[in-house]
Each structure stands twice: as C-alpha cells, then as structure tokens.
Tab-separated table of C-alpha atoms in Angstrom:
chain	number	residue	atom	x	y	z
A	238	UNK	CA	-0.038	0.005	-0.075
A	239	UNK	CA	2.812	2.439	0.942
A	240	UNK	CA	4.540	1.771	-2.361
A	241	UNK	CA	1.361	2.507	-4.262
A	242	UNK	CA	0.653	5.635	-2.539
A	243	UNK	CA	4.175	6.860	-2.884
A	244	UNK	CA	4.106	6.144	-6.613
A	245	UNK	CA	0.814	8.244	-6.865
A	246	UNK	CA	2.384	11.248	-5.102
A	247	UNK	CA	5.633	11.113	-7.000
A	248	UNK	CA	3.595	11.247	-10.160
A	249	UNK	CA	1.490	14.132	-8.753
A	250	UNK	CA	4.745	15.923	-7.858
A	251	UNK	CA	6.152	15.623	-11.427
A	252	UNK	CA	2.964	16.562	-12.959
A	253	UNK	CA	2.414	19.824	-10.929
A	254	UNK	CA	6.229	20.780	-10.791
A	255	UNK	CA	6.261	24.538	-10.069
A	256	UNK	CA	2.753	24.362	-8.365
A	257	UNK	CA	3.791	21.701	-5.977
A	258	UNK	CA	3.029	22.073	-2.368
A	259	UNK	CA	4.112	19.584	0.279
A	260	UNK	CA	1.380	17.365	1.375
A	261	UNK	CA	-0.125	16.802	5.026
A	262	UNK	CA	-0.204	13.089	5.984
A	263	UNK	CA	-2.453	11.575	8.697
A	264	UNK	CA	-1.902	8.099	9.683
A	265	UNK	CA	-4.916	6.732	11.532
A	266	UNK	CA	-4.317	4.190	14.025
A	267	UNK	CA	-0.626	4.374	13.491
A	268	UNK	CA	0.223	2.636	16.751
A	269	UNK	CA	4.095	2.527	17.121
A	270	UNK	CA	4.808	4.640	14.052
A	271	UNK	CA	6.277	1.633	12.043
A	272	UNK	CA	4.052	2.621	9.071
A	273	UNK	CA	5.493	6.021	8.832
A	274	UNK	CA	9.086	4.905	9.200
A	275	UNK	CA	8.425	2.251	6.465
A	276	UNK	CA	7.294	5.115	4.090
A	277	UNK	CA	10.878	6.156	4.131
A	278	UNK	CA	11.702	3.137	1.878
A	279	UNK	CA	9.718	4.910	-1.008
A	280	UNK	CA	9.780	8.556	-0.041
A	281	UNK	CA	12.044	10.806	1.969
A	282	UNK	CA	9.422	11.494	4.751
A	283	UNK	CA	11.113	14.443	6.515
A	284	UNK	CA	11.590	16.361	3.270
A	285	UNK	CA	8.537	15.369	1.182
A	286	UNK	CA	5.685	16.076	3.750
A	287	UNK	CA	4.961	19.328	5.176
A	288	UNK	CA	3.705	17.408	8.304
A	289	UNK	CA	2.863	13.927	9.437
A	290	UNK	CA	0.346	13.176	12.227
A	291	UNK	CA	0.194	9.824	13.759
A	292	UNK	CA	-3.345	9.395	15.437
A	293	UNK	CA	-3.881	6.569	17.976
A	294	UNK	CA	-5.972	5.855	20.943
A	295	UNK	CA	-3.390	3.870	22.894
A	296	UNK	CA	-1.038	5.991	25.183
A	297	UNK	CA	1.497	3.219	25.423
A	298	UNK	CA	1.786	2.796	21.612
A	299	UNK	CA	2.023	6.536	21.226
A	300	UNK	CA	4.844	6.726	23.606
A	301	UNK	CA	6.710	4.012	21.570
A	302	UNK	CA	6.057	6.140	18.458
A	303	UNK	CA	7.516	9.262	19.997
A	304	UNK	CA	10.503	7.437	21.023
A	305	UNK	CA	10.900	6.174	17.397
A	306	UNK	CA	10.679	9.597	15.812
A	307	UNK	CA	12.926	11.007	18.389
A	308	UNK	CA	15.503	8.512	17.445
A	309	UNK	CA	15.044	9.131	13.771
A	310	UNK	CA	15.389	12.943	14.328
A	311	UNK	CA	12.187	13.671	12.310
A	312	UNK	CA	10.885	17.106	13.284
A	313	UNK	CA	7.860	17.138	11.103
A	314	UNK	CA	6.030	14.278	12.874
A	315	UNK	CA	3.459	14.820	15.633
A	316	UNK	CA	2.081	11.926	17.782
A	317	UNK	CA	-1.456	12.552	18.758
A	318	UNK	CA	-3.148	10.353	21.366
A	319	UNK	CA	-6.822	10.785	20.513
A	320	UNK	CA	-9.941	9.147	19.017
A	321	UNK	CA	-9.595	9.235	15.285
A	322	UNK	CA	-13.211	10.333	14.938
A	323	UNK	CA	-12.505	13.518	16.910
A	324	UNK	CA	-9.095	14.467	15.313
A	325	UNK	CA	-8.833	17.770	13.620
A	326	UNK	CA	-5.800	19.458	12.114
A	327	UNK	CA	-4.053	22.430	13.717
A	328	UNK	CA	-5.126	25.785	12.325
A	329	UNK	CA	-1.594	26.431	11.132
A	330	UNK	CA	0.385	23.097	10.749
A	331	UNK	CA	3.999	23.824	11.200
A	332	UNK	CA	7.102	21.946	9.996
A	333	UNK	CA	8.281	21.461	13.608
A	334	UNK	CA	7.166	18.996	16.222
A	335	UNK	CA	4.461	20.661	18.400
A	336	UNK	CA	2.160	19.956	21.329
A	337	UNK	CA	-0.928	19.018	19.661
A	338	UNK	CA	-3.036	19.621	22.858
A	339	UNK	CA	-2.029	23.282	23.262
A	340	UNK	CA	-2.519	24.639	19.771
A	341	UNK	CA	-5.808	25.666	18.090
A	342	UNK	CA	-7.619	23.381	15.758
A	343	UNK	CA	-9.539	23.967	12.660
A	344	UNK	CA	-12.714	22.389	11.059
A	345	UNK	CA	-11.662	23.483	7.590
A	346	UNK	CA	-7.995	22.486	7.575
A	347	UNK	CA	-7.611	19.413	5.174
A	348	UNK	CA	-5.273	16.498	4.962
A	349	UNK	CA	-3.765	15.373	1.623
A	350	UNK	CA	-3.025	11.930	2.554
A	351	UNK	CA	-4.743	9.593	5.053
A	352	UNK	CA	-3.739	6.076	5.802
A	353	UNK	CA	-5.161	3.258	7.792
A	354	UNK	CA	-2.965	0.210	7.913
A	355	UNK	CA	-4.730	-2.682	9.679
A	356	UNK	CA	-6.585	-0.199	11.855
A	357	UNK	CA	-10.071	0.013	10.549
A	358	UNK	CA	-10.798	-3.419	11.416
A	359	UNK	CA	-10.073	-2.563	15.010
A	360	UNK	CA	-12.342	0.446	15.270
A	361	UNK	CA	-15.836	-0.533	16.495
A	362	UNK	CA	-17.659	2.417	15.146
A	363	UNK	CA	-16.093	2.328	11.751
A	364	UNK	CA	-18.933	4.193	10.056
A	365	UNK	CA	-17.971	7.323	11.986
A	366	UNK	CA	-14.264	6.765	11.500
A	367	UNK	CA	-14.791	6.499	7.717
A	368	UNK	CA	-17.110	9.518	7.593
A	369	UNK	CA	-14.599	11.520	9.752
A	370	UNK	CA	-11.741	10.607	7.263
A	371	UNK	CA	-13.999	11.679	4.214
A	372	UNK	CA	-14.425	15.103	6.055
A	373	UNK	CA	-10.691	15.336	6.727
A	374	UNK	CA	-9.550	14.573	3.280
A	375	UNK	CA	-8.909	17.502	0.945
A	376	UNK	CA	-10.857	17.468	-2.493
A	377	UNK	CA	-7.722	16.239	-4.338
A	378	UNK	CA	-6.416	14.118	-1.467
A	379	UNK	CA	-5.821	10.471	-1.388
A	380	UNK	CA	-6.601	7.736	1.167
A	381	UNK	CA	-4.953	4.363	1.481
A	382	UNK	CA	-6.212	1.384	3.460
A	383	UNK	CA	-4.842	-2.014	3.985
A	384	UNK	CA	-6.571	-4.542	6.241
A	385	UNK	CA	-7.787	-7.967	6.695
A	386	UNK	CA	-11.324	-8.979	5.431
A	387	UNK	CA	-13.712	-11.835	4.931
A	388	UNK	CA	-14.025	-12.635	1.330
A	389	UNK	CA	-17.231	-14.702	1.616
A	390	UNK	CA	-19.256	-11.618	2.825
A	391	UNK	CA	-18.103	-9.170	0.091
A	392	UNK	CA	-20.554	-10.102	-2.689
A	393	UNK	CA	-18.781	-8.279	-5.381
A	394	UNK	CA	-15.215	-9.498	-4.774
A	395	UNK	CA	-13.412	-12.621	-5.995
A	396	UNK	CA	-14.044	-15.391	-3.357
A	397	UNK	CA	-10.506	-16.299	-2.359
A	398	UNK	CA	-11.229	-18.777	0.547
A	399	UNK	CA	-13.578	-21.393	1.547
A	400	UNK	CA	-16.304	-21.253	4.216
A	401	UNK	CA	-14.271	-23.209	6.715
A	402	UNK	CA	-11.305	-20.935	6.374
A	403	UNK	CA	-13.596	-17.921	6.815
A	404	UNK	CA	-14.946	-19.289	10.183
A	405	UNK	CA	-11.476	-20.010	11.369
A	406	UNK	CA	-10.162	-16.498	10.641
A	407	UNK	CA	-13.161	-14.911	12.134
A	408	UNK	CA	-12.846	-16.869	15.362
A	409	UNK	CA	-9.129	-16.223	15.432
A	410	UNK	CA	-9.591	-12.355	15.081
A	411	UNK	CA	-12.576	-12.117	17.185
A	412	UNK	CA	-10.410	-13.039	20.236
A	413	UNK	CA	-8.462	-9.897	19.651
A	414	UNK	CA	-11.595	-7.782	18.954
A	415	UNK	CA	-10.756	-7.393	15.211
A	416	UNK	CA	-13.813	-7.197	12.993
A	417	UNK	CA	-13.525	-8.809	9.601
A	418	UNK	CA	-16.985	-8.258	8.315
A	419	UNK	CA	-17.166	-7.165	4.702
A	420	UNK	CA	-19.374	-4.199	5.506
A	421	UNK	CA	-16.158	-2.139	6.518
A	422	UNK	CA	-14.779	-2.530	2.993
A	423	UNK	CA	-18.261	-1.890	1.412
A	424	UNK	CA	-18.682	1.379	3.413
A	425	UNK	CA	-15.077	2.411	2.496
A	426	UNK	CA	-15.752	1.932	-1.099
A	427	UNK	CA	-19.127	3.758	-0.901
A	428	UNK	CA	-17.755	6.900	0.794
A	429	UNK	CA	-14.660	7.167	-1.650
A	430	UNK	CA	-13.908	6.928	-5.315
A	431	UNK	CA	-11.889	3.884	-6.095
A	432	UNK	CA	-8.356	4.331	-7.550
A	433	UNK	CA	-7.123	0.844	-6.759
A	434	UNK	CA	-8.951	-2.030	-5.177
A	435	UNK	CA	-7.012	-5.356	-4.702
A	436	UNK	CA	-7.815	-8.602	-2.809
A	437	UNK	CA	-4.797	-10.491	-1.952
A	438	UNK	CA	-3.351	-13.208	0.590
A	439	UNK	CA	-0.542	-13.219	2.939
A	440	UNK	CA	0.762	-16.674	2.814
A	441	UNK	CA	3.533	-16.075	5.209
A	442	UNK	CA	0.827	-15.762	7.761
A	443	UNK	CA	-0.982	-18.826	6.706
A	444	UNK	CA	-2.858	-17.278	3.701
A	445	UNK	CA	-4.802	-14.499	5.529
A	446	UNK	CA	-6.934	-12.663	3.136
A	447	UNK	CA	-6.195	-8.894	2.927
A	448	UNK	CA	-7.251	-5.891	0.691
A	449	UNK	CA	-5.581	-2.882	-0.416
A	450	UNK	CA	-7.644	0.253	-1.089
A	451	UNK	CA	-6.369	3.528	-2.636
A	452	UNK	CA	-9.023	6.137	-3.150
A	453	UNK	CA	-10.184	9.767	-3.442
A	454	UNK	CA	-12.988	11.896	-2.853
A	455	UNK	CA	-16.331	10.666	-4.768
A	456	UNK	CA	-16.522	14.194	-6.437
A	457	UNK	CA	-13.946	14.403	-9.131
A	458	UNK	CA	-11.455	17.156	-8.775
A	459	UNK	CA	-10.243	18.026	-12.221
A	460	UNK	CA	-8.202	20.788	-13.564
A	461	UNK	CA	-10.820	23.351	-13.526
A	462	UNK	CA	-11.272	25.283	-10.326
A	463	UNK	CA	-14.509	23.696	-9.340
A	464	UNK	CA	-15.617	21.136	-11.921
A	465	UNK	CA	-18.508	18.840	-11.281
A	466	UNK	CA	-18.521	15.176	-11.634
A	467	UNK	CA	-21.257	15.414	-14.170
A	468	UNK	CA	-19.425	17.820	-16.367
A	469	UNK	CA	-16.390	15.627	-16.447
A	470	UNK	CA	-18.485	12.621	-17.206
A	471	UNK	CA	-20.133	14.248	-20.139
A	472	UNK	CA	-16.558	15.359	-21.622
A	473	UNK	CA	-15.303	11.790	-21.293
A	474	UNK	CA	-18.547	10.356	-22.801
A	475	UNK	CA	-17.968	12.670	-25.661
A	476	UNK	CA	-14.558	11.495	-26.406
A	477	UNK	CA	-15.612	7.734	-26.045
A	478	UNK	CA	-18.481	8.060	-28.403
A	479	UNK	CA	-16.844	10.573	-30.942
A	480	UNK	CA	-19.804	12.819	-30.192
A	481	UNK	CA	-19.433	16.657	-29.986
A	482	UNK	CA	-19.235	17.758	-26.319
A	483	UNK	CA	-22.030	19.897	-25.257
A	484	UNK	CA	-22.009	21.537	-21.877
A	485	UNK	CA	-24.667	19.842	-19.755
A	486	UNK	CA	-25.793	23.285	-18.443
A	487	UNK	CA	-26.067	24.919	-21.792
A	488	UNK	CA	-26.494	22.393	-24.505
A	489	UNK	CA	-30.367	22.869	-24.637
A	490	UNK	CA	-29.902	26.401	-25.645
A	491	UNK	CA	-27.164	25.535	-28.212
A	492	UNK	CA	-28.833	22.898	-30.261
A	493	UNK	CA	-32.435	22.151	-31.538
A	494	UNK	CA	-34.349	19.525	-29.652
A	495	UNK	CA	-33.881	17.036	-32.633
A	496	UNK	CA	-30.196	17.258	-32.509
A	497	UNK	CA	-30.221	17.247	-28.765
A	498	UNK	CA	-32.208	13.923	-28.939
A	499	UNK	CA	-29.845	12.304	-31.361
A	500	UNK	CA	-26.782	13.252	-29.323
A	501	UNK	CA	-28.534	11.896	-26.201
A	502	UNK	CA	-29.071	8.544	-27.923
A	503	UNK	CA	-25.229	8.112	-28.481
A	504	UNK	CA	-23.980	7.309	-24.972
A	505	UNK	CA	-21.185	5.052	-23.877
A	506	UNK	CA	-21.575	2.232	-21.124
A	507	UNK	CA	-19.263	4.521	-18.947
A	508	UNK	CA	-21.756	7.406	-19.174
A	509	UNK	CA	-24.827	5.137	-18.498
A	510	UNK	CA	-23.002	3.627	-15.300
A	511	UNK	CA	-21.948	7.032	-14.161
A	512	UNK	CA	-25.384	8.460	-14.448
A	513	UNK	CA	-26.925	5.639	-12.499
A	514	UNK	CA	-24.116	6.009	-9.761
A	515	UNK	CA	-24.480	9.798	-9.545
A	516	UNK	CA	-28.273	9.569	-9.130
A	517	UNK	CA	-27.908	7.046	-6.275
A	518	UNK	CA	-25.073	9.153	-4.741
A	519	UNK	CA	-22.644	6.308	-5.370
A	520	UNK	CA	-19.009	6.809	-6.443
A	521	UNK	CA	-18.366	6.798	-10.140
A	522	UNK	CA	-16.777	3.675	-11.638
A	523	UNK	CA	-13.077	3.406	-10.866
A	524	UNK	CA	-12.131	4.222	-14.491
A	525	UNK	CA	-13.251	7.860	-13.963
A	526	UNK	CA	-10.767	8.238	-10.930
A	527	UNK	CA	-7.660	7.239	-12.854
A	528	UNK	CA	-4.700	9.568	-13.804
A	529	UNK	CA	-5.258	8.580	-17.352
A	530	UNK	CA	-8.589	8.002	-18.977
A	531	UNK	CA	-7.279	5.357	-21.444
A	532	UNK	CA	-9.560	2.598	-20.149
A	533	UNK	CA	-13.464	2.771	-20.601
A	534	UNK	CA	-15.686	1.174	-17.908
A	535	UNK	CA	-16.645	-2.510	-18.336
A	536	UNK	CA	-18.407	-4.848	-16.061
A	537	UNK	CA	-15.729	-7.346	-15.247
A	538	UNK	CA	-18.123	-9.797	-13.653
A	539	UNK	CA	-19.973	-10.644	-16.787
A	540	UNK	CA	-19.431	-14.160	-18.165
A	541	UNK	CA	-18.343	-12.902	-21.471
A	542	UNK	CA	-15.281	-11.477	-19.854
A	543	UNK	CA	-14.552	-13.857	-16.960
A	544	UNK	CA	-14.440	-16.846	-19.544
A	545	UNK	CA	-10.859	-16.138	-20.257
A	546	UNK	CA	-9.791	-16.665	-16.593
A	547	UNK	CA	-7.717	-13.514	-16.304
A	548	UNK	CA	-5.275	-14.700	-18.917
A	549	UNK	CA	-4.228	-13.165	-22.192
A	550	UNK	CA	-3.884	-15.158	-25.294
A	551	UNK	CA	-1.603	-12.988	-27.582
A	552	UNK	CA	1.510	-11.588	-25.989
A	553	UNK	CA	2.388	-9.831	-29.300
A	554	UNK	CA	0.836	-8.948	-32.697
A	555	UNK	CA	2.390	-10.800	-35.595
A	556	UNK	CA	0.602	-8.908	-38.471
A	557	UNK	CA	2.569	-6.236	-40.042
A	558	UNK	CA	1.139	-2.842	-39.339
A	559	UNK	CA	3.025	-1.296	-42.263
A	560	UNK	CA	0.611	-3.022	-44.522
A	561	UNK	CA	-2.295	-1.418	-42.748
A	562	UNK	CA	-0.850	1.980	-43.022
A	563	UNK	CA	-0.260	1.658	-46.840
A	564	UNK	CA	-3.897	0.617	-47.186
A	565	UNK	CA	-5.321	3.071	-44.788
A	566	UNK	CA	-3.008	5.962	-45.297
A	567	UNK	CA	-3.597	7.130	-41.666
A	568	UNK	CA	-3.884	10.947	-41.240
A	569	UNK	CA	-4.518	13.266	-38.338
A	570	UNK	CA	-8.242	13.333	-39.258
A	571	UNK	CA	-8.786	9.778	-38.919
A	572	UNK	CA	-10.537	7.815	-36.105
A	573	UNK	CA	-9.478	4.137	-36.043
A	574	UNK	CA	-11.448	1.224	-34.529
A	575	UNK	CA	-9.382	-1.882	-34.050
A	576	UNK	CA	-9.225	-5.058	-32.230
A	577	UNK	CA	-6.726	-4.895	-29.264
A	578	UNK	CA	-5.084	-8.221	-29.460
A	579	UNK	CA	-1.619	-7.597	-27.969
A	580	UNK	CA	-1.814	-3.870	-28.785
A	581	UNK	CA	1.247	-3.671	-30.975
A	582	UNK	CA	-0.668	-2.558	-34.058
A	583	UNK	CA	-2.447	0.089	-31.948
A	584	UNK	CA	0.800	1.596	-30.777
A	585	UNK	CA	2.104	1.593	-34.298
A	586	UNK	CA	-0.898	3.516	-35.642
A	587	UNK	CA	-0.256	6.141	-32.984
A	588	UNK	CA	3.060	7.343	-34.580
A	589	UNK	CA	0.855	8.664	-37.542
A	590	UNK	CA	-0.983	10.997	-35.111
A	591	UNK	CA	-4.585	9.907	-35.892
A	592	UNK	CA	-7.306	11.918	-34.145
A	593	UNK	CA	-8.262	8.926	-31.877
A	594	UNK	CA	-7.842	5.188	-31.645
A	595	UNK	CA	-10.429	2.894	-30.091
A	596	UNK	CA	-8.981	-0.450	-29.137
A	597	UNK	CA	-11.620	-3.191	-28.380
A	598	UNK	CA	-11.269	-6.661	-27.220
A	599	UNK	CA	-13.679	-9.022	-25.357
A	600	UNK	CA	-10.792	-10.374	-23.301
A	601	UNK	CA	-10.028	-7.747	-20.555
A	602	UNK	CA	-6.511	-9.240	-20.211
A	603	UNK	CA	-5.559	-8.111	-23.732
A	604	UNK	CA	-6.553	-4.570	-22.855
A	605	UNK	CA	-4.696	-4.883	-19.585
A	606	UNK	CA	-1.492	-5.820	-21.690
A	607	UNK	CA	-2.126	-2.777	-23.811
A	608	UNK	CA	-2.414	-0.583	-20.717
A	609	UNK	CA	0.898	-2.022	-19.528
A	610	UNK	CA	2.639	-1.327	-22.781
A	611	UNK	CA	1.466	2.338	-22.822
A	612	UNK	CA	2.310	2.814	-19.149
A	613	UNK	CA	5.911	1.338	-20.047
A	614	UNK	CA	6.148	3.982	-22.872
A	615	UNK	CA	5.149	6.651	-20.358
A	616	UNK	CA	7.157	5.801	-17.331
A	617	UNK	CA	10.153	3.482	-18.222
A	618	UNK	CA	13.404	3.819	-19.793
A	619	UNK	CA	14.227	1.943	-22.957
A	620	UNK	CA	16.345	-0.664	-21.083
A	621	UNK	CA	13.602	-1.671	-18.690
A	622	UNK	CA	10.877	-1.616	-21.436
A	623	UNK	CA	12.992	-3.773	-23.602
A	624	UNK	CA	13.599	-6.350	-20.842
A	625	UNK	CA	9.810	-6.618	-20.131
A	626	UNK	CA	8.562	-6.764	-23.803
A	627	UNK	CA	11.617	-7.718	-25.762
A	628	UNK	CA	13.264	-10.201	-23.671
A	629	UNK	CA	10.063	-11.150	-21.848
A	630	UNK	CA	11.513	-11.082	-18.280
A	631	UNK	CA	12.579	-8.517	-15.863
A	632	UNK	CA	14.000	-9.538	-12.534
A	633	UNK	CA	12.792	-6.365	-10.912
A	634	UNK	CA	9.352	-6.231	-12.538
A	635	UNK	CA	7.213	-6.164	-9.285
A	636	UNK	CA	9.101	-3.226	-8.047
A	637	UNK	CA	8.699	-1.372	-11.263
A	638	UNK	CA	5.017	-2.229	-11.312
A	639	UNK	CA	4.537	-0.608	-7.940
A	640	UNK	CA	6.871	2.297	-7.993
A	641	UNK	CA	6.811	3.520	-11.666
A	642	UNK	CA	3.955	1.753	-13.615
A	643	UNK	CA	1.019	1.748	-11.081
A	644	UNK	CA	0.107	5.494	-11.531
A	645	UNK	CA	-0.373	4.807	-15.133
A	646	UNK	CA	-2.596	1.683	-14.851
A	647	UNK	CA	-6.341	1.267	-14.107
A	648	UNK	CA	-7.406	-0.724	-10.991
A	649	UNK	CA	-8.270	-3.759	-13.003
A	650	UNK	CA	-4.961	-3.800	-14.967
A	651	UNK	CA	-3.066	-3.679	-11.682
A	652	UNK	CA	-4.829	-6.415	-9.861
A	653	UNK	CA	-5.151	-8.973	-12.819
C-alpha cells in the first residue's frame, strides 16, 4: 500500500512541478509509528511531507512512536493520542514537532493523505471513522487502507477462500476484537472513489486474506477550479463516443431539440453507469478516478469477460502494421477502431497521429496488456521496457510495477 501511495504522489509532484505544495499526511491508528518509518523506503518522509500526524488511542503505543521519531530525528512528525473520529488538524500546521493539545484546531484544514494500516478492522464504530476521514480529506487528497477482511461476505469481490477458512479466521480475530465483516470495506468503497482495489493473501501468515484500497473523494477534482463530476463525465463520454461535447448546463440552448435527442442517444456504457451511480449518490466507476482515462468502464463480472480466466492469449501482434498504413494512409483526421489483440498494431498507428484510436477486445487481459505497454512507454526507460517486452522477463518487474507503472494503470489492470 505504501509503495502504491508513494508512486501516486511522486507522479503528482512531477505533474504539478512549479505548483507543488508539500502534502499533509495523517496516519490513523498508526500505533508504534512503524508505518510512517516504513514509508521512508519509498519517499523521504522528512523532506517530502509538510507535516505528518500519527493518531492513535493507545497511550503506550503513542509513547513508543514518540521514541521512534525522536531516534530518527524527524521534526515534522506529531504523535496525537486521540480518538480518530475527533481528530482535527491544527489551524496552522508547522514543519516542527508541536504539542498538539495546546494549539488551536480548525474544522476547515484538510489532509492530503490519510492512511489506515490494519486499523479500520479494530475500530468498533467504523462508520464514524470513515465519515470523519472523508471530512478530513482534501478535495484532491488520497486515502490508502490495507486491512484483513472476509471474502465470503463481500458479494462483488473474488471469493478467495472456503467457508471453513472464513470461520477459522473470524474466530481467530474475534479473540483480539478485530472485525473482519465485509461491511467495513463496503462502506469504505461507498464513501470514496476507487483508484485501486485489490484482494490478496498473505501466505507467510497462513494465507490470511487482505485488501488494499487506494481512493479519493467521490466528487472528481479536475483541472478546472470547481468542476462537477457530471461535467467531467459528459466530456469523457463525448470522447468515448466521438460525439460533440455539449456543456450539460447550456446544450439545450445551443442545439435544437432534434439534434439534442440524437446526441442523447449516443451514450457510452461508461456514461450510463456514471449517471446511475450519480443519481444514487454512489462513487463513479473506478475508471473515472484514474490519472489517465485510457480505459473505458466495463463490467468485469460478466461471463463474456470472465470466461478467459484473467489470462491473455496474444503476447504480441504478428501482423505487419506497415501494410495497414499503406492501405489506410492514416492521417490526423482519422478515427481508428481496431481489435486490441496484444496492442502492438495500436501503438504503431499512433505514430501517424490519428485523431483517436479505439482499441476493443472481449478479453479484458488483452486490454490490460495494452495498458501495461502504454504505461511502459510513459514511465520506463528503454532498457527496462525492452527487458519486459523484448526479452519477456525483468528480474525487478514487481518493484517497477509498484513504484513506476502503477500511477499509469487502471485498477483492473493492476490487480489482474
């Protein structure tokens, strides 16, 4: 989780450059502070963050955390012994270690990063804790949660264990007052937009199921000062369907009713799903919260997609794309619709700068592979890219996936 979050923030820093402001990080249920120290593996905590707050209800754990940060010499970390539901940021967070109890606090100050590492399952009133986190998180902020869970109770997730295993883990954790019910993850994914959602197992600890969630505020925060989710959905839908973009607030005045009716009929599945979610006050599909809108929403639970068993068939495309270009004579005015396959032909078409390329494949893994190749072109050097796709093997692939490629991949492509 920390590696994925660090990669997101590194990408954000590179993207903003001159407008970069150091983020404020709140680690809820941080305990002894190990989580914050572990982040130093991925980011220089003392110089990257404006301030870090560890919030925990246990005085003994907080004391261990204070000793840890004193030993490390980090001056921008404060340890707060308080109920996470009541925590508020100081009115003027400083870069130095402060006595949290004697400074004024603000209801409007926001955190840029919130993390909960195996702590949400230990909070009895998790609804209030999640709601409080949503109020504390800035409009463009990120939340990361890693925790244990029961797969059998999460209806939409992939069932990774048997019923007997579930009963064993539940009895084991109940003894320590750790709640594994799936409602915790459900509510988390209801209150926040999903950037990454992955279900995994820790086989070093007997195969305990756990999940990683990286999210953001449900309301999309774009480049405009205060863009609405509906307006961003409309723009993306226009790109997906090759329809003219019409502002949702003004298009009735701009076009006749006949043209408006025709435009309304041309809607992508992404738009339809987004409208349903917005009307029900649900987060948008995860594809809308990605750094790149390369991937269009699809229902990954449909049989026509699951029949491939999360495996791709073609690792490369053997047709010669030069023949395609001789026949098509691709220009900047062209819109291309093509089968994805391994995506090599798609990438070749792009060098001729067509207006847009739509890559379609019934097998989601083929589109995952194309995403991976595009992410590789975006984030990797030639040597690493060639090892992965030329030689077919990279000894450090997992680290590259987490630290460099993950900000450029959709949630589905990362968790395949």
